[in-house]
XYZ file of C-alpha atoms in Angstrom:
715
model
C 0.000 0.000 0.000
C 1.110 3.557 -0.683
C 1.425 5.476 2.567
C 2.169 9.189 2.755
C 3.552 10.252 6.129
C 2.400 13.857 6.528
C 3.917 16.078 9.198
C 4.766 19.711 9.954
C 8.294 20.729 10.683
C 10.141 23.306 8.590
C 7.770 24.346 5.833
C 5.786 27.555 6.072
C 4.377 27.214 2.565
C 1.107 29.085 3.040
C -0.315 32.148 1.327
C 0.171 34.275 4.460
C 1.643 33.652 7.889
C -1.201 34.808 10.060
C -2.527 33.973 13.506
C -1.169 31.611 16.159
C 1.906 29.802 14.912
C 2.332 26.117 15.703
C 5.093 25.156 18.110
C 4.511 21.385 18.035
C 6.858 19.406 15.812
C 7.839 15.804 15.353
C 11.567 15.190 15.382
C 13.253 14.012 12.215
C 14.383 10.847 13.961
C 10.790 9.940 14.854
C 9.601 10.586 11.287
C 12.420 8.382 10.026
C 11.522 5.598 12.478
C 7.865 5.678 11.451
C 8.795 5.523 7.780
C 11.211 2.637 8.317
C 8.606 0.782 10.354
C 6.029 1.068 7.580
C 8.539 0.092 4.895
C 9.352 -3.025 6.913
C 5.650 -3.885 6.646
C 5.891 -3.977 2.866
C 4.434 -0.528 2.225
C 5.633 2.105 -0.224
C 6.205 5.211 1.877
C 6.959 8.861 1.158
C 7.027 11.810 3.537
C 5.451 15.205 2.900
C 5.060 18.439 4.795
C 1.449 19.350 5.532
C 1.454 22.662 3.689
C -0.276 24.151 0.643
C 1.680 21.798 -1.641
C 0.188 18.722 -0.016
C -2.641 18.316 -2.526
C -0.269 18.393 -5.486
C 2.123 15.975 -3.801
C -0.642 13.512 -2.984
C -2.010 13.769 -6.516
C 1.355 12.665 -7.845
C 1.889 9.976 -5.214
C -1.658 8.601 -4.996
C -3.544 8.267 -8.272
C -7.264 7.580 -8.338
C -7.860 3.913 -7.562
C -9.958 1.457 -9.512
C -12.851 -0.507 -8.029
C -11.586 -3.082 -5.544
C -8.060 -1.662 -5.405
C -6.510 -0.743 -2.101
C -6.168 3.029 -2.092
C -3.310 4.982 -0.651
C -3.356 6.105 2.963
C -2.020 9.097 4.872
C -0.275 8.533 8.185
C -1.185 11.866 9.709
C 1.362 13.420 12.057
C 0.427 16.979 11.167
C -0.164 19.482 13.950
C -0.785 22.231 11.398
C 1.175 25.365 10.594
C -0.925 28.088 12.153
C -4.296 29.048 13.565
C -6.246 27.737 16.516
C -7.845 25.003 14.451
C -4.557 23.772 13.035
C -5.042 20.104 14.043
C -8.041 20.064 11.709
C -6.302 21.393 8.604
C -4.738 18.260 7.117
C -7.623 15.926 8.070
C -10.020 18.438 6.514
C -8.022 18.512 3.294
C -7.897 14.718 3.210
C -11.642 14.475 3.769
C -12.142 16.777 0.785
C -9.732 14.795 -1.391
C -11.216 11.442 -0.445
C -7.925 10.089 0.915
C -8.112 7.710 3.915
C -5.926 8.707 6.832
C -4.765 7.553 10.241
C -6.389 9.169 13.237
C -9.407 11.166 14.219
C -11.410 13.451 11.992
C -11.303 17.256 12.061
C -14.365 17.555 14.303
C -12.750 15.357 16.978
C -9.495 17.306 16.871
C -11.487 20.524 17.301
C -13.197 19.131 20.398
C -10.055 17.607 21.931
C -7.906 20.684 21.359
C -10.493 22.868 23.101
C -10.082 21.674 26.674
C -13.164 23.516 27.864
C -15.452 21.872 25.312
C -13.866 18.513 26.147
C -14.659 18.945 29.830
C -18.246 19.974 29.054
C -18.702 16.772 27.020
C -17.179 14.715 29.830
C -19.545 16.236 32.362
C -22.496 15.610 30.072
C -21.488 11.953 29.819
C -21.114 11.692 33.600
C -17.345 11.224 33.405
C -15.165 12.642 36.211
C -13.078 15.751 35.534
C -11.745 18.458 37.873
C -13.966 21.463 38.626
C -13.067 24.383 36.367
C -13.724 27.942 35.283
C -12.787 29.943 32.183
C -11.191 33.406 32.360
C -11.401 35.368 29.112
C -8.820 37.921 30.344
C -6.730 38.615 33.465
C -9.558 40.616 35.080
C -12.318 38.071 34.557
C -13.856 36.720 37.768
C -13.874 33.052 38.704
C -17.406 31.831 38.033
C -16.988 28.692 40.122
C -16.037 28.220 43.774
C -12.660 26.616 43.188
C -10.230 25.532 45.884
C -6.527 26.398 45.704
C -4.094 25.193 44.468
C -5.304 25.594 40.882
C -3.938 24.774 37.456
C -3.897 27.417 34.717
C -3.412 26.619 31.029
C -4.521 27.962 27.646
C -7.861 26.449 26.739
C -6.789 25.375 23.233
C -3.076 24.628 23.331
C -1.267 21.298 23.693
C 1.984 19.768 25.047
C 1.531 21.637 28.345
C 2.091 25.096 26.853
C 1.505 27.679 29.626
C 0.761 25.001 32.244
C 1.326 26.206 35.834
C 0.241 25.524 39.433
C -0.978 28.642 41.283
C -1.595 28.831 45.029
C -3.346 32.152 45.515
C -5.143 35.016 43.778
C -1.945 36.895 42.928
C -0.317 33.885 41.272
C -3.585 33.151 39.488
C -3.756 36.606 37.932
C -0.092 36.496 36.966
C -0.558 33.115 35.279
C -3.646 34.278 33.389
C -1.824 37.468 32.343
C 1.053 35.427 30.836
C -1.342 33.172 28.938
C -3.415 36.111 27.718
C -0.349 37.983 26.436
C 1.419 34.922 25.009
C -1.481 33.106 23.362
C -4.168 35.786 23.156
C -6.599 33.135 24.333
C -8.885 32.425 27.308
C -7.427 30.535 30.260
C -8.766 27.288 31.637
C -8.557 27.281 35.429
C -9.204 23.967 37.178
C -8.659 22.518 40.600
C -5.321 20.830 41.056
C -5.726 17.167 41.944
C -2.988 16.198 44.344
C -1.895 12.649 43.766
C -0.600 10.594 40.847
C -0.602 11.260 37.103
C -1.418 8.345 34.805
C -1.798 8.166 31.026
C -3.804 5.552 29.154
C -3.161 4.982 25.472
C -6.020 3.824 23.246
C -5.586 1.638 20.183
C -8.316 0.454 17.829
C -11.917 1.170 16.977
C -14.013 -1.955 17.101
C -13.067 -3.156 19.590
C -11.322 -0.288 21.354
C -8.279 -1.462 23.280
C -6.887 0.365 26.299
C -3.132 -0.080 26.698
C -1.575 -0.672 30.130
C -1.618 2.556 32.199
C 1.638 4.500 32.410
C 2.410 6.438 35.600
C 4.579 9.546 35.444
C 6.851 9.857 38.467
C 8.073 13.451 38.767
C 10.505 13.291 41.637
C 11.339 16.750 43.020
C 9.648 19.901 41.773
C 6.112 20.502 40.507
C 4.069 17.310 40.400
C 2.843 18.039 36.891
C 4.223 17.261 33.440
C 5.379 20.623 32.118
C 6.393 21.704 28.626
C 9.984 21.855 29.858
C 9.710 18.243 31.035
C 8.424 17.100 27.637
C 11.243 18.901 25.846
C 13.888 17.713 28.376
C 14.618 21.297 29.457
C 13.497 21.115 33.081
C 16.694 19.615 34.439
C 14.875 16.613 35.884
C 13.977 13.188 34.543
C 10.351 12.167 34.624
C 10.234 8.409 35.093
C 7.604 6.338 33.300
C 6.356 3.247 35.068
C 4.328 0.710 33.096
C 2.174 -0.941 34.029
C 1.334 1.666 36.658
C 1.369 0.220 40.203
C -2.418 0.083 40.530
C -4.718 -2.633 41.753
C -6.486 -4.711 39.148
C -9.735 -2.915 39.960
C -8.112 0.537 39.675
C -6.532 -0.424 36.360
C -9.822 -1.660 34.940
C -11.526 1.516 36.171
C -9.259 4.005 34.425
C -9.020 1.863 31.271
C -12.808 1.818 31.083
C -12.942 5.590 31.636
C -10.347 6.067 28.901
C -12.411 4.006 26.441
C -15.588 5.907 27.347
C -13.757 9.191 26.802
C -12.370 7.988 23.468
C -15.883 7.151 22.313
C -17.455 10.322 23.757
C -15.227 12.484 21.541
C -15.628 10.126 18.556
C -11.895 9.450 18.312
C -10.434 7.005 15.807
C -7.473 4.625 15.741
C -5.257 6.098 18.472
C -5.447 8.596 21.318
C -4.192 9.132 24.837
C -6.285 10.040 27.869
C -4.497 11.779 30.771
C -5.651 11.225 34.366
C -4.925 12.428 37.866
C -5.689 9.990 40.672
C -6.220 11.633 44.055
C -4.980 10.317 47.360
C -8.244 8.415 47.882
C -7.836 6.613 44.556
C -10.453 8.622 42.646
C -9.537 9.165 38.972
C -10.131 12.474 37.172
C -9.852 12.961 33.410
C -7.626 15.919 32.592
C -7.691 15.945 28.813
C -7.673 13.883 25.633
C -4.743 13.936 23.230
C -6.358 13.062 19.910
C -2.886 12.864 18.343
C -0.934 10.888 20.889
C 2.799 11.350 20.477
C 4.566 8.519 18.671
C 7.989 9.638 19.818
C 10.130 6.705 20.942
C 10.223 7.999 24.546
C 6.467 8.700 24.735
C 4.150 6.891 27.111
C 2.051 5.548 24.219
C 5.068 3.723 22.771
C 6.134 2.583 26.216
C 2.718 1.058 26.918
C 2.573 -0.679 23.531
C 5.901 -2.360 24.236
C 4.391 -3.905 27.375
C 1.892 -5.851 25.259
C 4.584 -7.066 22.874
C 4.338 -4.453 20.136
C 7.737 -3.283 18.936
C 7.913 0.161 17.370
C 7.739 -1.232 13.842
C 4.947 -3.620 14.746
C 2.956 -0.786 16.333
C 3.222 1.404 13.248
C 1.899 -1.388 11.053
C -0.783 -2.271 13.593
C -2.025 1.328 13.390
C -2.221 0.990 9.584
C -4.196 -2.253 9.913
C -6.602 -0.639 12.366
C -7.152 2.302 10.038
C -7.693 0.069 7.011
C -10.161 -2.069 8.934
C -12.109 1.077 9.842
C -12.275 2.293 6.254
C -12.575 -0.956 4.353
C -14.026 -3.497 6.767
C -12.733 -6.498 8.685
C -12.417 -8.587 5.514
C -9.688 -6.222 4.368
C -7.311 -7.787 6.881
C -8.496 -11.366 6.541
C -5.600 -13.501 5.299
C -6.350 -15.525 2.197
C -4.152 -18.433 1.290
C -2.841 -17.783 -2.209
C -3.565 -21.358 -3.267
C -7.233 -20.782 -2.564
C -7.508 -17.423 -4.299
C -9.096 -17.390 -7.700
C -6.519 -16.809 -10.383
C -8.168 -13.622 -11.594
C -8.110 -12.238 -8.034
C -4.411 -12.986 -7.832
C -3.831 -11.172 -11.105
C -5.830 -8.204 -9.810
C -3.862 -8.046 -6.557
C -0.546 -8.351 -8.350
C -1.248 -5.532 -10.778
C -2.876 -3.097 -8.373
C -0.187 -3.558 -5.740
C 2.510 -2.805 -8.305
C 0.901 0.281 -9.794
C 3.829 2.467 -8.732
C 6.266 0.070 -10.424
C 4.126 0.349 -13.549
C 4.494 4.133 -13.532
C 8.226 3.836 -12.897
C 8.494 1.500 -15.883
C 6.483 3.923 -18.000
C 8.802 6.754 -17.020
C 11.834 4.679 -18.045
C 10.317 4.044 -21.480
C 9.552 7.746 -22.020
C 13.177 8.551 -21.229
C 14.265 6.550 -24.285
C 13.672 8.755 -27.307
C 12.716 6.928 -30.498
C 11.304 9.267 -33.090
C 10.422 7.660 -36.410
C 13.418 9.304 -38.124
C 15.867 8.404 -35.330
C 17.485 5.036 -36.156
C 19.734 5.126 -33.084
C 16.837 5.717 -30.714
C 14.739 3.057 -32.435
C 17.568 0.566 -32.106
C 17.869 1.287 -28.386
C 14.194 0.820 -27.645
C 13.982 -2.287 -29.836
C 16.892 -3.886 -27.992
C 15.379 -2.984 -24.640
C 11.986 -4.431 -25.560
C 13.519 -7.599 -26.992
C 15.450 -8.077 -23.752
C 12.250 -7.743 -21.697
C 10.337 -10.192 -23.880
C 13.146 -12.745 -23.690
C 13.094 -12.467 -19.882
C 9.392 -13.254 -20.028
C 10.283 -16.509 -21.735
C 9.029 -15.438 -25.156
C 10.821 -16.458 -28.327
C 11.499 -14.589 -31.600
C 9.436 -15.633 -34.615
C 11.630 -15.194 -37.684
C 8.771 -15.867 -40.072
C 6.997 -12.698 -38.930
C 10.042 -10.498 -38.457
C 11.476 -8.436 -41.281
C 14.500 -7.224 -39.317
C 13.904 -3.624 -40.384
C 10.569 -2.405 -39.089
C 8.648 -5.335 -37.574
C 9.581 -7.949 -34.967
C 7.449 -10.762 -33.546
C 7.767 -12.873 -30.383
C 5.592 -15.690 -29.075
C 5.091 -17.651 -25.879
C 6.218 -21.219 -25.390
C 2.778 -22.383 -26.480
C 3.127 -20.409 -29.711
C 0.842 -17.780 -31.177
C -1.034 -19.934 -33.712
C -4.789 -19.618 -33.224
C -4.126 -17.339 -30.266
C -4.035 -13.620 -29.515
C -1.630 -11.250 -31.259
C -0.770 -8.016 -29.421
C 0.395 -5.225 -31.724
C 2.226 -2.153 -30.420
C 4.265 0.660 -32.069
C 7.668 1.595 -30.657
C 8.305 4.772 -32.640
C 7.012 8.234 -31.759
C 5.586 9.864 -34.912
C 6.782 13.314 -35.873
C 10.081 15.150 -35.885
C 11.558 16.354 -32.647
C 11.523 20.104 -32.178
C 13.486 21.269 -29.137
C 14.190 19.241 -26.034
C 12.404 15.969 -25.163
C 9.204 16.366 -23.166
C 9.980 15.447 -19.536
C 7.915 12.890 -17.657
C 5.588 14.415 -15.082
C 2.534 13.328 -13.141
C -0.799 14.829 -12.235
C -3.731 13.274 -10.417
C -5.407 12.011 -13.597
C -2.783 12.377 -16.332
C 0.822 11.391 -16.972
C 2.907 13.457 -19.385
C 6.005 12.652 -21.419
C 7.400 12.179 -24.907
C 5.428 9.535 -26.776
C 3.745 8.516 -23.542
C 0.368 7.803 -25.131
C 1.274 7.153 -28.754
C 3.783 4.423 -27.885
C 4.982 4.093 -24.288
C 1.610 3.499 -22.656
C 0.926 0.512 -24.901
C 4.357 -0.978 -24.225
C 3.888 -0.627 -20.460
C 0.373 -2.114 -20.492
C 1.559 -5.094 -22.520
C 4.584 -5.813 -20.330
C 2.624 -5.363 -17.083
C -0.055 -7.827 -18.197
C 2.477 -10.386 -19.436
C 4.556 -10.050 -16.260
C 1.479 -10.699 -14.138
C 0.734 -13.857 -16.110
C 4.327 -15.029 -15.863
C 4.417 -14.528 -12.097
C 1.376 -16.792 -11.826
C 3.102 -19.342 -14.102
C 0.458 -18.892 -16.775
C 2.175 -17.096 -19.643
C 4.013 -20.021 -21.201
C 0.711 -21.930 -21.460
C -1.104 -19.175 -23.335
C -1.137 -18.794 -27.119
C 0.066 -15.212 -27.281
C 2.183 -13.318 -29.774
C 3.623 -9.794 -29.658
C 4.380 -7.838 -32.824
C 6.022 -4.456 -32.413
C 6.869 -2.145 -35.283
C 8.879 1.040 -35.777
C 7.263 2.897 -38.681
C 3.957 4.178 -37.340
C 5.183 7.653 -38.298
C 5.498 6.452 -41.905
C 2.051 4.901 -41.948
C 3.517 1.387 -41.590
C 4.932 1.618 -45.097
C 7.427 -1.182 -44.439
C 5.839 -3.233 -41.641
C 2.262 -3.582 -42.911
C 2.955 -6.640 -45.067
C 4.591 -8.437 -42.125
C 1.626 -7.613 -39.928
C -0.867 -8.875 -42.505
C 1.076 -12.108 -42.757
C 1.226 -12.581 -38.979
C -2.478 -11.938 -38.445
C -3.344 -14.868 -40.691
C -1.889 -17.199 -38.041
C -3.921 -15.962 -35.079
C -7.498 -16.040 -33.870
C -7.723 -12.355 -32.847
C -5.719 -9.148 -32.639
C -5.452 -6.448 -29.953
C -3.804 -3.210 -31.074
C -2.291 -1.067 -28.329
C -2.966 2.353 -29.752
C -4.457 5.036 -27.464
C -8.141 4.668 -26.669
C -10.670 7.140 -25.342
C -11.586 8.138 -21.791
C -14.173 6.117 -19.875
C -12.448 2.940 -21.025
C -13.570 3.175 -24.634
C -11.750 1.069 -27.213
C -11.928 1.651 -30.964
C -14.042 -0.586 -33.176
C -13.931 1.608 -36.278
C -11.184 3.731 -37.802
C -10.923 5.685 -41.001
C -8.429 4.744 -43.665
C -5.769 7.194 -44.825
C -4.154 8.027 -48.142
C -1.311 10.494 -48.013
C 0.351 12.067 -51.061
C 3.379 14.129 -51.792
C 2.608 16.833 -54.381
C 5.382 18.714 -56.174
C 4.675 21.554 -58.587
C 7.672 23.081 -60.351
C 8.428 25.465 -63.193
C 10.993 27.926 -64.479
C 12.181 30.782 -62.279
C 10.250 34.015 -62.988
C 11.414 37.517 -62.108
C 9.022 39.624 -60.067
C 7.235 42.132 -62.280
C 7.953 40.341 -65.523
C 4.988 40.178 -67.866
C 4.033 36.609 -68.700
C 0.925 34.869 -69.932
C 1.597 31.697 -67.994
C 0.586 31.206 -64.350
C 3.438 30.750 -61.846
C 3.704 27.578 -59.752
C 2.533 29.117 -56.491
C -0.569 30.620 -58.068
C -1.293 27.336 -59.749
C -0.996 25.448 -56.451
C -3.215 27.893 -54.541
C -5.859 27.732 -57.244
C -5.940 23.927 -57.117
C -5.779 23.874 -53.315
C -9.103 25.728 -53.220
C -10.594 23.046 -55.454
C -9.197 20.308 -53.229
C -11.202 21.629 -50.277
C -14.401 21.138 -52.258
C -13.714 17.384 -52.400
C -14.604 17.011 -48.703
C -17.675 14.829 -48.321
C -19.171 15.054 -44.826
C -22.061 12.762 -45.648
C -19.693 10.144 -47.049
C -17.340 10.531 -44.046
C -14.454 11.563 -46.261
C -12.111 14.445 -45.479
C -9.380 15.970 -47.605
C -6.695 18.209 -46.082
C -3.480 19.913 -47.151
C -1.118 19.399 -44.238
C 2.218 20.900 -45.255
C 3.184 23.500 -47.863
C 6.595 24.979 -48.579
C 8.203 26.618 -51.583
C 11.637 27.229 -53.091
C 12.819 30.346 -54.906
C 15.998 32.121 -55.925
C 16.722 35.499 -54.346
C 14.092 38.011 -55.535
C 12.503 35.636 -58.036
C 9.094 34.065 -57.645
C 8.898 30.466 -56.285
C 9.852 27.898 -58.889
C 8.893 24.842 -56.805
C 6.096 24.052 -54.323
C 6.026 20.989 -52.072
C 2.867 19.885 -50.301
C 1.520 16.942 -48.352
C -2.106 16.071 -48.913
C -4.211 13.527 -47.016
C -7.531 11.771 -47.409
C -9.280 10.060 -44.510
C -12.212 7.834 -45.354
C -14.485 4.914 -44.560
C -15.743 4.065 -48.046
C -12.828 2.753 -50.094
C -14.632 3.282 -53.422
C -15.269 6.923 -52.553
C -11.626 7.321 -51.574
C -10.534 5.932 -54.950
C -12.748 8.459 -56.756
C -11.316 11.293 -54.661
C -7.748 10.197 -55.346
C -8.505 10.184 -59.069
C -9.980 13.709 -58.814
C -6.877 14.981 -57.013
C -4.557 13.549 -59.622
C -6.628 15.192 -62.346
C -6.518 18.550 -60.555
C -2.748 18.517 -60.464
C -2.309 17.284 -64.019
C -1.089 20.493 -65.618
C -1.193 21.451 -69.265
C 0.420 24.851 -68.719
C 3.653 25.364 -70.590
C 6.747 25.113 -68.404
C 4.974 23.702 -65.318
C 5.487 20.107 -64.243
C 3.790 18.163 -61.452
C 4.511 14.964 -59.612
C 2.165 13.130 -57.243
C 3.474 10.240 -55.166
C 1.436 8.173 -52.735
C 3.319 8.031 -49.438
C 0.854 6.195 -47.220
C -2.137 3.983 -47.809
C -3.765 2.618 -44.666
C -7.035 0.695 -44.943
C -9.962 1.591 -42.682
C -10.992 -0.579 -39.745
C -14.577 -1.665 -40.268
C -16.083 -4.413 -38.144
C -19.464 -5.508 -36.934
C -20.438 -3.624 -33.800
C -20.700 -6.811 -31.758
C -18.198 -9.609 -32.159
C -16.880 -12.229 -29.754
C -13.681 -10.378 -28.813
C -15.587 -7.228 -27.876
C -18.240 -9.204 -26.027
C -15.657 -10.977 -23.866
C -13.896 -7.729 -23.021
C -17.195 -6.089 -22.141
C -18.204 -8.969 -19.862
C -14.864 -8.954 -18.078
C -15.062 -5.182 -17.604
C -18.524 -5.421 -16.089
C -17.447 -8.224 -13.768
C -14.512 -6.147 -12.478
C -16.243 -2.750 -12.513
C -13.850 -1.453 -15.145
C -15.043 1.265 -17.526
C -15.591 0.003 -21.056
C -17.212 1.121 -24.279
C -16.580 1.586 -27.976
C -15.828 4.633 -30.081
C -14.893 5.394 -33.680
C -11.738 7.306 -34.570
C -10.646 9.551 -37.412
C -7.045 8.303 -37.190
C -5.803 5.220 -39.007
C -3.907 2.481 -37.223
C -2.395 -0.967 -37.622
C -5.856 -2.457 -37.038
C -6.822 -1.612 -40.604
C -4.218 -4.083 -41.882
C -5.912 -7.024 -40.142
C -7.930 -9.327 -42.377
C -11.618 -8.436 -42.372
C -12.721 -11.809 -41.002
C -10.311 -11.642 -38.034
C -11.691 -10.088 -34.822
C -9.671 -7.021 -33.846
C -9.883 -4.358 -31.174
C -7.898 -1.149 -31.417
C -7.392 1.676 -28.933
C -6.644 -0.791 -26.142
C -3.861 1.376 -24.695
C -4.817 4.029 -22.106
C -6.748 7.093 -23.255
C -4.720 10.016 -24.528
C -4.913 13.779 -24.492
C -2.932 16.132 -26.741
C -1.743 13.228 -28.894
C 1.356 14.022 -31.017
C 1.746 17.444 -29.332
C 4.138 18.682 -26.600
C 1.226 18.223 -24.170
C 0.709 14.550 -24.980
C -0.556 12.705 -21.925
C -1.953 9.369 -20.857
C -4.875 8.713 -18.500
C -3.284 7.593 -15.274
C -5.952 5.238 -13.922
C -6.319 3.522 -17.263
C -2.706 2.401 -17.103
C -3.616 -0.159 -14.444
C -7.166 -0.689 -15.768
C -5.947 -1.664 -19.225
C -3.143 -3.829 -17.829
C -5.639 -5.659 -15.657
C -8.177 -6.112 -18.450
C -5.507 -7.429 -20.824
C -4.154 -9.882 -18.232
C -7.659 -11.107 -17.362
C -8.550 -11.501 -21.022
C -5.394 -13.414 -21.921
C -6.033 -15.706 -18.958
C -9.750 -16.251 -19.607
C -10.097 -15.402 -23.281
C -9.591 -18.874 -24.677
C-alpha cells in the first residue's frame, strides 16, 4: 500500500503567515523511524510536509484507484502550521480529497484541542473531571467556587504550553496574564488534583483497546508534566512506570474511563487520555490527546511495548486498524494464495505494483525513439527484446522483417491465439528538447507517452502478471512491435498482414478514449506528396503563364471542395513549402495532402480527382504526385466475440468500457476483415502528437488488468 507520512516541521508554505503559529513538531528521527517501520511492513512510503503543496504531492503519489483496489493512505502526524484550528487542517483537506488517513477526523481534533469543550462533554457523559472555570482575560472573575491550588493553562493549546500551578489570587492573575499575552486566548482554570498522574493509550476502533496505564513519576519539583519536562529542558527526569502500580480494579476503572472518553469524543485509531488519581484513589480525566505522540520515549510507545508491540509492529498495527475502519474487517483477513481465484491474484498483483508500472512507463519515455531516429529506435527495440526474452518469449523469424517489424511468441506459440500489436516509434520530428515525464492526479505526461509508451507498459505489465502466476508459457500469445507508425507502416504492414493470418484475434495497443472506450472503427488514410515546379520568374515580368505558387493555390481551393461530410471523407493539405531564388518568384512548391475515409470506393474516386486537378497542361509547369501512405480503414461488426468478452470482463470487475470510432488510421486496418480485432486498447490520450501529450493515469492499471484477465480467460 502507498502510505504518505504527513507532518509539519520546517515548511511555512502558506499564502500568508497569520494567527497563532504552531510550536509542536515531530523530530526528524521519529519521522524516520515511522517511515522505516512502515517500509518493513511492505508498504511504499513517502514523507510530505502538511502545507499548501500537499494536494499536489498527494495527486502525484496517490492516483485515483480502480474498483476493488486498495487506495493509498495518509499517516497523519500533522499538527498544522498556524491558527487555533490547526489540528483540523490536514484531516479536513484529506476528507475533501477522499484520501483515507490515520487518526481522528477534524471535528474530533477541534473538540479535543479545546479543553473547555472537552470537559463539558465529559460532564455531560457523567465522566469525572476536575472542577473548572474559564477566564477570558486577566480581570475576569472566577465563576466557580474553586479551591486552591489551581492549574492554569490555555484552553486550546497542547503539550503543556503555559501550564502552571498557582496557590493564591496573585499567582492566578499572573498566570492568566502570561497566557493572555502569550497566546491571546482564554485561560482554563481547574482545581489541582494532588496525587498521581497516569496516562492511558487507546488503540483500535471496534473493539477499542486500552493499553496498560503509564504512571509519570516526577521526583522533586512541581508534580505536573510541564512543557519543559516534555522537551527535556526542566533539568529533571520524569520516570515512566508501566504498568502503573495500581490494583487490578483501579486499572480496569481508568481503562474503562479512557475508552468511554475515546468514544465520547468520537476518536479514531489512536489517542491518549491523561488522568490524575487523588490520594483516595479517585480518577479524574484531565484531557484527551487526539494525536498521541509517537515519539520513541512517549508513554504511548512505552505502553505498547508492554503488550509485545515493537515500534515497527505498532506502526503497522495502526495501519491495519485504520484500514479495517475504512474498508471493513475482511480487508485484513488472510487468504491463502492457493485458494484465491486466479483472476483475483492477477488483480492483486497488478494493483499492488501500480507504482512500479508508472516507474516503468517513465523509463520508457526517457528513451527517445522518433520515427526518423534510427539510433533511438535501435535502443528501444533492444530494450523491448530483452524484456520479452526475460518473459520466456521467443522470436518468430517468419513474422520479423529485421527492419521495421519484430514478432515474439510464448512457449505455447501464437497460432490460433491472440496477437498483441504495439508501435515503438514516436511519430513526428523532434523540435526542441524531449518532453519530460511528469505526473498529475489524472494524467501522466512525457514524450510519446500515449502514442507508444503506454501501450508498451500495459503489454509488459499484463504479461509479467501472467508469468508470475506461471500462466504465460501456457497461453497462445504473440507480440508484434513495429517502428514505422510515423510512416504509416509503409514497411511493416505486409509483415503484420502475414502474422495476423496465423492468429485467432488481434489487440492493437494504440491510445483509446476516456471512460475505457476502445476503438471498433477507424478511417483509412491516403497520403500524397505533391510537387509543382516550373521555371524561375522575375518579379514584375509580364508573362501569360501562371506561376507555380498561383497554380498550387488555385488547385488547393478546389481540393477543399472534395470534402464529403455525408460520405465521411475528409481531404486536407497538411504541409506547404516553396523554393525560390533570391528576388525571383517560387519555382517549386512541395505539399503533403491527405484523405481520410471509410468508403474505399469513394476514396478511390477522390484520389482520381486529385490527380486530375494537379495534371497540368500549362507550358513550363510540371507536377509529380506520389502516394506516401495507404492505410485501410478498420470496419467491423459492432458486436463480435472479442468485444463481447472484453465487455463482460469489464462489467465483472467494474472497469469502464465502451466503444468509439476514430478519425485516425492504425495498424488495425491491416488485419484481415474476417479476423476479430480491437484497437485503442492502450490508455486514453490527451494532446496526442503534441508537446502536451498525456496518458490517463488510472487507465494504465485498468488496461493492464483487463488485458491480463482476457489473456487468462479469453480462450
